């Protein structure tokens, strides 16, 4: 049972344009969502997060949008840079007293110069 | 360097064998998490320890076990290895028992079972 899904395995955009990465979830008990970025041969690094009480969170070029009614979140990167080329994972957390995260399968972003 | 150290980086072993993966969390972090990433899969949660005690368990096989020691480093033991256990194993740490500010991940141990 895949509770967090990233339906696009890959995405290619031109440098300077917007990158939009999507994520869907099924469990309405999830109350916190995170995005991680992963380069080859490295562990994932935390990028940005959003609580379920918000619908938008911004950090520099990165913005995460949450649509609770649709159980959908997205990560916008504007403007995209070649250094943003990586695998992006979305993750979700329930309201239990643990740090357990449920990850999506990841989307490989390629930003072309 | 994220501050989370995983050893070894690579491990090749035969089916039926037992291996131990080691993780040293970032200084001051009390929680350690283990995740498995198989080919083309997302990260699957295995287990969490907080200050030496098991806090949460995922779909961890009975052949797998883990512990967190008084110095807060953690070990993941995998026994009776099968070909399907070949994967990247990540350790992460956080200062609290939740993930409010995201984890810090190590660079992983790549296990190949032949």
Coordinates of N, CA, C and O in Angstrom, one line a residue, chain A residues 31-32 34 36 38 41-44 46 49 89 93-101 103-105, chain B residues 33 35 37 40-43 45 48 55-57 88 90 97-103 105-107:
Chain A
X31 N 0.0 14.8 9.0 CA -0.1 16.2 9.5 C 1.1 17.1 9.2 O 1.2 18.2 9.5
X32 N 2.1 16.4 8.5 CA 3.4 17.2 8.3 C 4.0 16.6 7.1 O 4.1 15.3 6.9
X34 N 7.3 16.8 4.1 CA 8.6 17.3 3.9 C 9.1 17.0 2.4 O 8.6 16.0 1.8
X36 N 12.7 16.2 0.4 CA 14.2 16.0 0.5 C 14.8 15.9 -0.9 O 14.1 15.5 -1.9
X38 N 18.2 14.5 -3.2 CA 19.2 13.5 -3.1 C 20.1 13.6 -4.3 O 19.6 13.4 -5.4
X41 N 25.3 9.1 -4.6 CA 26.3 8.8 -3.6 C 26.2 9.6 -2.4 O 27.2 9.7 -1.6
X42 N 25.1 10.3 -2.2 CA 24.9 11.0 -0.9 C 23.5 10.7 -0.3 O 22.7 10.1 -1.0
X43 N 23.4 11.0 1.0 CA 22.1 10.8 1.6 C 21.2 11.9 1.2 O 21.6 13.0 0.8
X44 N 19.9 11.7 1.4 CA 18.9 12.8 1.2 C 19.2 13.9 2.1 O 19.6 13.7 3.3
X46 N 17.4 17.5 3.7 CA 16.1 18.2 4.0 C 16.1 19.5 3.2 O 17.0 20.3 3.2
X49 N 9.6 22.0 4.4 CA 8.5 21.3 5.0 C 7.2 22.2 5.1 O 7.3 23.4 4.9
X89 N 12.4 13.6 -3.2 CA 11.5 12.8 -2.5 C 10.5 13.6 -1.6 O 10.9 14.5 -0.9
X93 N 4.3 12.6 7.5 CA 4.4 12.1 8.9 C 3.0 12.2 9.5 O 2.2 13.1 9.2
X94 N 2.7 11.1 10.3 CA 1.4 11.1 10.9 C 1.5 11.8 12.3 O 2.5 12.3 12.7
X95 N 0.4 11.8 13.0 CA 0.4 12.5 14.3 C 0.7 11.6 15.4 O 0.3 11.8 16.6
X96 N 1.5 10.5 15.2 CA 1.9 9.7 16.3 C 3.2 10.3 16.9 O 3.8 11.2 16.3
X97 N 3.6 9.8 18.0 CA 4.7 10.4 18.7 C 6.0 9.8 18.3 O 6.8 9.3 19.1
X98 N 6.2 9.7 17.0 CA 7.5 9.2 16.5 C 7.9 10.0 15.3 O 7.2 10.9 14.8
X99 N 9.1 9.8 14.9 CA 9.7 10.5 13.7 C 9.6 9.8 12.4 O 10.2 10.2 11.4
X100 N 8.8 8.7 12.4 CA 8.7 7.9 11.2 C 8.1 8.7 10.1 O 7.2 9.5 10.2
X101 N 8.8 8.6 8.9 CA 8.4 9.2 7.7 C 8.0 8.2 6.6 O 8.6 7.1 6.5
X103 N 7.9 7.8 2.7 CA 8.5 8.5 1.5 C 7.8 8.0 0.2 O 7.3 6.9 0.1
X104 N 7.8 8.9 -0.7 CA 7.4 8.6 -2.1 C 8.6 8.0 -2.8 O 9.7 7.9 -2.3
X105 N 8.3 7.6 -4.1 CA 9.4 6.8 -4.8 C 10.5 7.8 -5.4 O 11.5 7.3 -5.8
Chain B
X33 N 17.3 6.8 13.0 CA 16.3 6.1 12.2 C 17.1 5.3 11.2 O 18.1 5.7 10.6
X35 N 16.5 3.4 7.4 CA 15.7 3.2 6.2 C 16.4 2.3 5.2 O 17.6 2.3 5.1
X37 N 16.5 1.5 1.0 CA 16.1 1.9 -0.3 C 16.5 0.9 -1.3 O 17.7 0.7 -1.7
X40 N 14.8 1.5 -7.5 CA 13.6 2.2 -8.0 C 12.5 2.3 -6.9 O 11.3 2.5 -7.2
X41 N 12.9 2.2 -5.7 CA 11.9 2.4 -4.6 C 12.2 3.6 -3.8 O 13.4 4.1 -3.7
X42 N 11.2 4.1 -3.1 CA 11.5 5.2 -2.1 C 12.1 4.6 -0.9 O 12.4 3.4 -0.8
X43 N 12.4 5.4 0.1 CA 13.0 5.0 1.3 C 11.9 4.3 2.2 O 10.8 4.9 2.4
X45 N 10.9 2.9 5.8 CA 11.2 3.0 7.2 C 11.4 1.6 7.9 O 10.5 0.8 7.7
X48 N 13.2 3.1 14.5 CA 13.6 4.3 15.1 C 14.0 4.0 16.6 O 13.3 3.3 17.3
X55 N 11.6 3.3 19.5 CA 10.4 4.2 19.5 C 9.4 3.9 18.5 O 8.2 4.0 18.7
X56 N 9.8 3.4 17.4 CA 8.9 3.0 16.3 C 9.5 1.9 15.4 O 10.7 1.9 15.3
X57 N 8.6 1.1 14.9 CA 9.0 0.0 14.1 C 8.2 0.0 12.8 O 7.0 0.2 12.8
X88 N 20.3 0.0 -0.6 CA 21.0 1.1 0.1 C 20.3 1.2 1.5 O 19.1 1.3 1.6
X90 N 20.1 3.5 4.8 CA 20.4 4.9 5.3 C 20.1 4.9 6.8 O 19.1 4.4 7.2
X97 N 12.4 13.4 19.2 CA 11.9 12.1 18.8 C 10.9 12.2 17.6 O 10.2 11.3 17.2
X98 N 10.8 13.4 17.1 CA 10.0 13.6 15.9 C 10.8 14.2 14.8 O 12.0 14.4 15.0
X99 N 10.2 14.6 13.7 CA 11.0 15.1 12.6 C 10.7 16.5 12.3 O 10.7 16.9 11.1
X100 N 10.5 17.3 13.3 CA 9.9 18.7 13.1 C 10.8 19.5 12.1 O 10.2 20.3 11.4
X101 N 12.1 19.3 12.2 CA 12.9 20.1 11.3 C 13.6 19.2 10.3 O 14.6 19.6 9.7
X102 N 13.1 18.0 10.0 CA 13.8 17.1 9.1 C 14.9 16.4 9.7 O 15.5 16.9 10.6
X103 N 15.2 15.3 9.1 CA 16.3 14.5 9.6 C 17.6 14.9 8.9 O 17.6 15.6 7.9
X105 N 20.5 12.9 7.2 CA 20.9 11.5 6.7 C 22.4 11.3 6.6 O 23.1 12.3 6.2
X106 N 22.8 10.1 6.8 CA 24.1 9.7 6.4 C 24.2 9.4 4.9 O 23.1 9.5 4.2
X107 N 25.3 9.1 4.4 CA 25.5 8.8 2.9 C 25.1 7.4 2.6 O 25.2 7.1 1.4

